[in-house]
N, CA and C atoms as an extended XYZ file, in Angstrom:
195
Properties=species:S:1:pos:R:3:atomname:S:1:resname:S:1:resid:I:1 pbc="F F F"
N        -8.887        5.908        8.230 N   MET     1
C        -8.119        7.304        7.196 CA  MET     1
C        -7.097        7.596        7.574 C   MET     1
N        -7.026        7.256        9.264 N   GLU     2
C        -5.578        7.599        9.654 CA  GLU     2
C        -4.518        6.979        9.096 C   GLU     2
N        -4.810        5.644        8.771 N   ALA     3
C        -3.685        5.078        8.530 CA  ALA     3
C        -3.302        5.357        7.369 C   ALA     3
N        -4.245        5.845        6.025 N   SER     4
C        -3.829        5.923        5.178 CA  SER     4
C        -3.212        7.697        5.146 C   SER     4
N        -3.480        8.567        5.730 N   LEU     5
C        -2.722        9.699        6.118 CA  LEU     5
C        -1.254        9.494        6.731 C   LEU     5
N        -1.180        8.256        7.741 N   ASN     6
C         0.120        8.058        8.788 CA  ASN     6
C         1.254        7.447        7.434 C   ASN     6
N         0.425        6.792        6.239 N   ILE     7
C         1.346        6.018        5.238 CA  ILE     7
C         1.849        7.255        4.175 C   ILE     7
N         1.275        8.026        3.905 N   ALA     8
C         1.275        9.052        3.120 CA  ALA     8
C         2.207       10.157        3.610 C   ALA     8
N         2.224       10.532        5.117 N   TRP     9
C         3.218       11.249        5.888 CA  TRP     9
C         4.564       10.624        6.340 C   TRP     9
N         4.692        8.997        6.476 N   MET    10
C         6.224        8.749        6.159 CA  MET    10
C         6.440        8.431        5.237 C   MET    10
N         5.922        8.270        4.012 N   SER    11
C         6.674        8.268        2.593 CA  SER    11
C         7.041        9.118        2.216 C   SER    11
N         6.174       10.298        2.731 N   SER    12
C         6.798       12.146        2.052 CA  SER    12
C         8.227       12.377        2.733 C   SER    12
N         8.523       11.856        4.119 N   LYS    13
C         9.385       12.315        5.040 CA  LYS    13
C        10.512       11.181        4.685 C   LYS    13
N        10.092       10.492        4.273 N   ARG    14
C        11.040        9.342        3.892 CA  ARG    14
C        11.803        8.395        5.461 C   ARG    14
N        10.800        8.315        5.922 N   THR    15
C        11.263        7.660        7.320 CA  THR    15
C        10.942        5.946        7.185 C   THR    15
N        10.418        5.798        6.034 N   ILE    16
C        10.454        4.478        5.871 CA  ILE    16
C        10.891        4.076        4.144 C   ILE    16
N        11.234        2.918        3.989 N   ASP    17
C        11.510        2.548        2.495 CA  ASP    17
C        10.689        1.419        1.801 C   ASP    17
N         9.759        0.949        2.737 N   LYS    18
C         9.253        0.057        1.955 CA  LYS    18
C         7.555       -0.367        3.244 C   LYS    18
N         6.678       -0.627        2.747 N   ILE    19
C         5.401       -0.783        3.683 CA  ILE    19
C         5.026       -2.123        2.948 C   ILE    19
N         4.414       -2.826        4.327 N   VAL    20
C         3.636       -3.959        4.321 CA  VAL    20
C         2.195       -3.984        4.586 C   VAL    20
N         1.675       -3.911        3.720 N   LEU    21
C        -0.157       -3.390        3.645 CA  LEU    21
C        -1.008       -4.722        3.665 C   LEU    21
N        -1.517       -4.872        5.298 N   VAL    22
C        -2.633       -6.234        5.075 CA  VAL    22
C        -3.915       -5.259        4.964 C   VAL    22
N        -4.415       -5.556        3.823 N   ALA    23
C        -5.531       -4.912        3.611 CA  ALA    23
C        -6.297       -5.522        2.080 C   ALA    23
N        -7.284       -5.716        2.193 N   GLY    24
C        -8.061       -5.977        0.636 CA  GLY    24
C        -9.182       -5.029        0.327 C   GLY    24
N        -9.228       -4.014        1.115 N   ASP    25
C       -10.494       -3.178       -0.043 CA  ASP    25
C        -9.754       -1.862       -0.486 C   ASP    25
N       -10.264       -1.129       -1.406 N   SER    26
C        -9.495       -0.074       -2.061 CA  SER    26
C        -9.036        1.173       -1.647 C   SER    26
N        -9.779        0.804        0.152 N   ASP    27
C        -9.462        2.424        0.662 CA  ASP    27
C        -7.870        3.017        0.772 C   ASP    27
N        -7.134        1.955        0.311 N   PHE    28
C        -6.002        2.210        0.391 CA  PHE    28
C        -5.085        2.599       -0.916 C   PHE    28
N        -5.989        2.884       -2.007 N   ILE    29
C        -5.184        2.571       -3.199 CA  ILE    29
C        -4.814        3.892       -3.238 C   ILE    29
N        -4.941        5.037       -3.174 N   SER    30
C        -4.505        6.436       -2.783 CA  SER    30
C        -2.886        6.405       -2.232 C   SER    30
N        -3.051        6.113       -1.136 N   PRO    31
C        -1.624        6.239       -0.162 CA  PRO    31
C        -0.750        5.279       -0.812 C   PRO    31
N        -1.107        4.089       -1.364 N   MET    32
C        -0.040        2.962       -2.322 CA  MET    32
C         0.353        3.810       -3.612 C   MET    32
N        -0.315        4.484       -4.177 N   LYS    33
C        -0.097        5.377       -5.474 CA  LYS    33
C         0.861        6.557       -4.940 C   LYS    33
N         0.818        7.186       -3.855 N   PHE    34
C         1.439        8.483       -3.609 CA  PHE    34
C         2.666        7.360       -3.001 C   PHE    34
N         2.826        6.559       -2.245 N   SER    35
C         4.021        6.028       -1.898 CA  SER    35
C         5.023        5.833       -2.706 C   SER    35
N         4.249        4.880       -4.039 N   ARG    36
C         4.901        4.873       -5.197 CA  ARG    36
C         5.907        5.369       -5.761 C   ARG    36
N         5.191        6.374       -6.118 N   ARG    37
C         5.742        7.733       -6.333 CA  ARG    37
C         6.707        8.388       -5.651 C   ARG    37
N         6.838        8.165       -4.070 N   GLU    38
C         7.670        8.939       -3.555 CA  GLU    38
C         9.018        7.656       -3.824 C   GLU    38
N         8.705        6.702       -4.508 N   GLY    39
C         9.762        5.578       -4.188 CA  GLY    39
C         9.998        4.447       -3.306 C   GLY    39
N         8.885        4.565       -2.501 N   ILE    40
C         8.679        3.298       -1.450 CA  ILE    40
C         8.116        2.236       -1.832 C   ILE    40
N         8.835        1.337       -1.525 N   LEU    41
C         8.387       -0.292       -2.220 CA  LEU    41
C         7.092       -0.409       -1.269 C   LEU    41
N         5.798       -1.188       -2.230 N   VAL    42
C         4.736       -1.394       -1.299 CA  VAL    42
C         4.197       -3.204       -1.202 C   VAL    42
N         4.659       -3.681       -0.570 N   TYR    43
C         4.238       -5.106       -0.423 CA  TYR    43
C         2.617       -5.170       -0.197 C   TYR    43
N         2.024       -5.908       -0.558 N   LEU    44
C         0.542       -6.257       -0.206 CA  LEU    44
C         0.309       -7.887        0.079 C   LEU    44
N        -0.659       -8.004        1.442 N   TYR    45
C        -0.547       -9.172        1.957 CA  TYR    45
C        -2.319       -9.160        1.700 C   TYR    45
N        -2.825       -9.757        1.126 N   PRO    46
C        -4.119       -9.640        0.949 CA  PRO    46
C        -5.295      -10.318        2.101 C   PRO    46
N        -4.791      -10.590        3.319 N   MET    47
C        -5.468      -11.202        4.410 CA  MET    47
C        -6.176      -12.647        3.760 C   MET    47
N        -6.050      -13.441        2.944 N   GLY    48
C        -6.615      -14.823        2.477 CA  GLY    48
C        -7.717      -14.171        1.638 C   GLY    48
N        -8.210      -13.590        1.245 N   GLN    49
C        -8.811      -12.983        0.375 CA  GLN    49
C        -8.943      -13.703       -0.846 C   GLN    49
N        -9.991      -14.184       -1.016 N   ALA    50
C       -10.069      -14.888       -2.625 CA  ALA    50
C        -9.529      -13.956       -4.022 C   ALA    50
N       -10.712      -13.111       -3.572 N   GLN    51
C       -10.442      -11.664       -4.480 CA  GLN    51
C        -9.958      -10.678       -4.236 C   GLN    51
N        -8.569      -10.362       -4.520 N   ILE    52
C        -7.684       -8.798       -4.584 CA  ILE    52
C        -8.518       -7.943       -5.213 C   ILE    52
N        -9.012       -6.750       -4.878 N   LYS    53
C        -9.499       -5.630       -5.552 CA  LYS    53
C        -8.213       -4.998       -6.842 C   LYS    53
N        -8.409       -5.095       -7.847 N   ILE    54
C        -7.669       -4.669       -8.835 CA  ILE    54
C        -6.741       -3.434       -8.320 C   ILE    54
N        -7.259       -2.392       -8.238 N   GLY    55
C        -6.097       -1.491       -7.879 CA  GLY    55
C        -5.378       -1.744       -6.746 C   GLY    55
N        -5.541       -2.483       -5.922 N   LEU    56
C        -4.448       -2.761       -5.117 CA  LEU    56
C        -3.521       -3.926       -5.973 C   LEU    56
N        -3.590       -4.570       -6.739 N   LYS    57
C        -2.897       -5.073       -7.448 CA  LYS    57
C        -2.280       -4.351       -8.269 C   LYS    57
N        -2.781       -3.248       -8.878 N   GLU    58
C        -1.793       -2.509       -9.887 CA  GLU    58
C        -1.068       -1.573       -8.969 C   GLU    58
N        -1.174       -1.197       -7.926 N   HIS    59
C        -0.471       -0.311       -7.325 CA  HIS    59
C         0.329       -0.993       -6.081 C   HIS    59
N         0.482       -2.156       -6.124 N   ALA    60
C         1.542       -2.492       -5.472 CA  ALA    60
C         2.594       -3.455       -6.224 C   ALA    60
N         3.932       -3.170       -5.267 N   ASP    61
C         4.965       -3.868       -5.992 CA  ASP    61
C         5.508       -5.557       -6.119 C   ASP    61
N         4.982       -5.711       -5.029 N   PHE    62
C         4.755       -7.108       -4.657 CA  PHE    62
C         3.600       -7.505       -3.789 C   PHE    62
N         2.898       -9.111       -4.017 N   ILE    63
C         1.973       -9.369       -3.833 CA  ILE    63
C         2.283      -10.705       -2.730 C   ILE    63
N         2.175      -10.516       -1.645 N   LEU    64
C         2.809      -11.498       -0.567 CA  LEU    64
C         1.466      -12.814       -0.448 C   LEU    64
N         2.024      -14.040       -0.352 N   GLN    65
C         0.899      -15.156       -0.095 CA  GLN    65
C         0.839      -15.698        0.930 C   GLN    65
């Protein structure tokens, strides 16, 4: 949860211009959506999981392999 709050805070303050998120679960969907609304680019690195959660794919600007 702390990581999600940090993502939202940094996005709202514009201290970042992109996020590289190494995750595979849906806990980060809300901060990803918020960051994109704030104009932050969101890169997703799915940690080698065969199946990426649909919501993660939808809210990432780029998926890294």
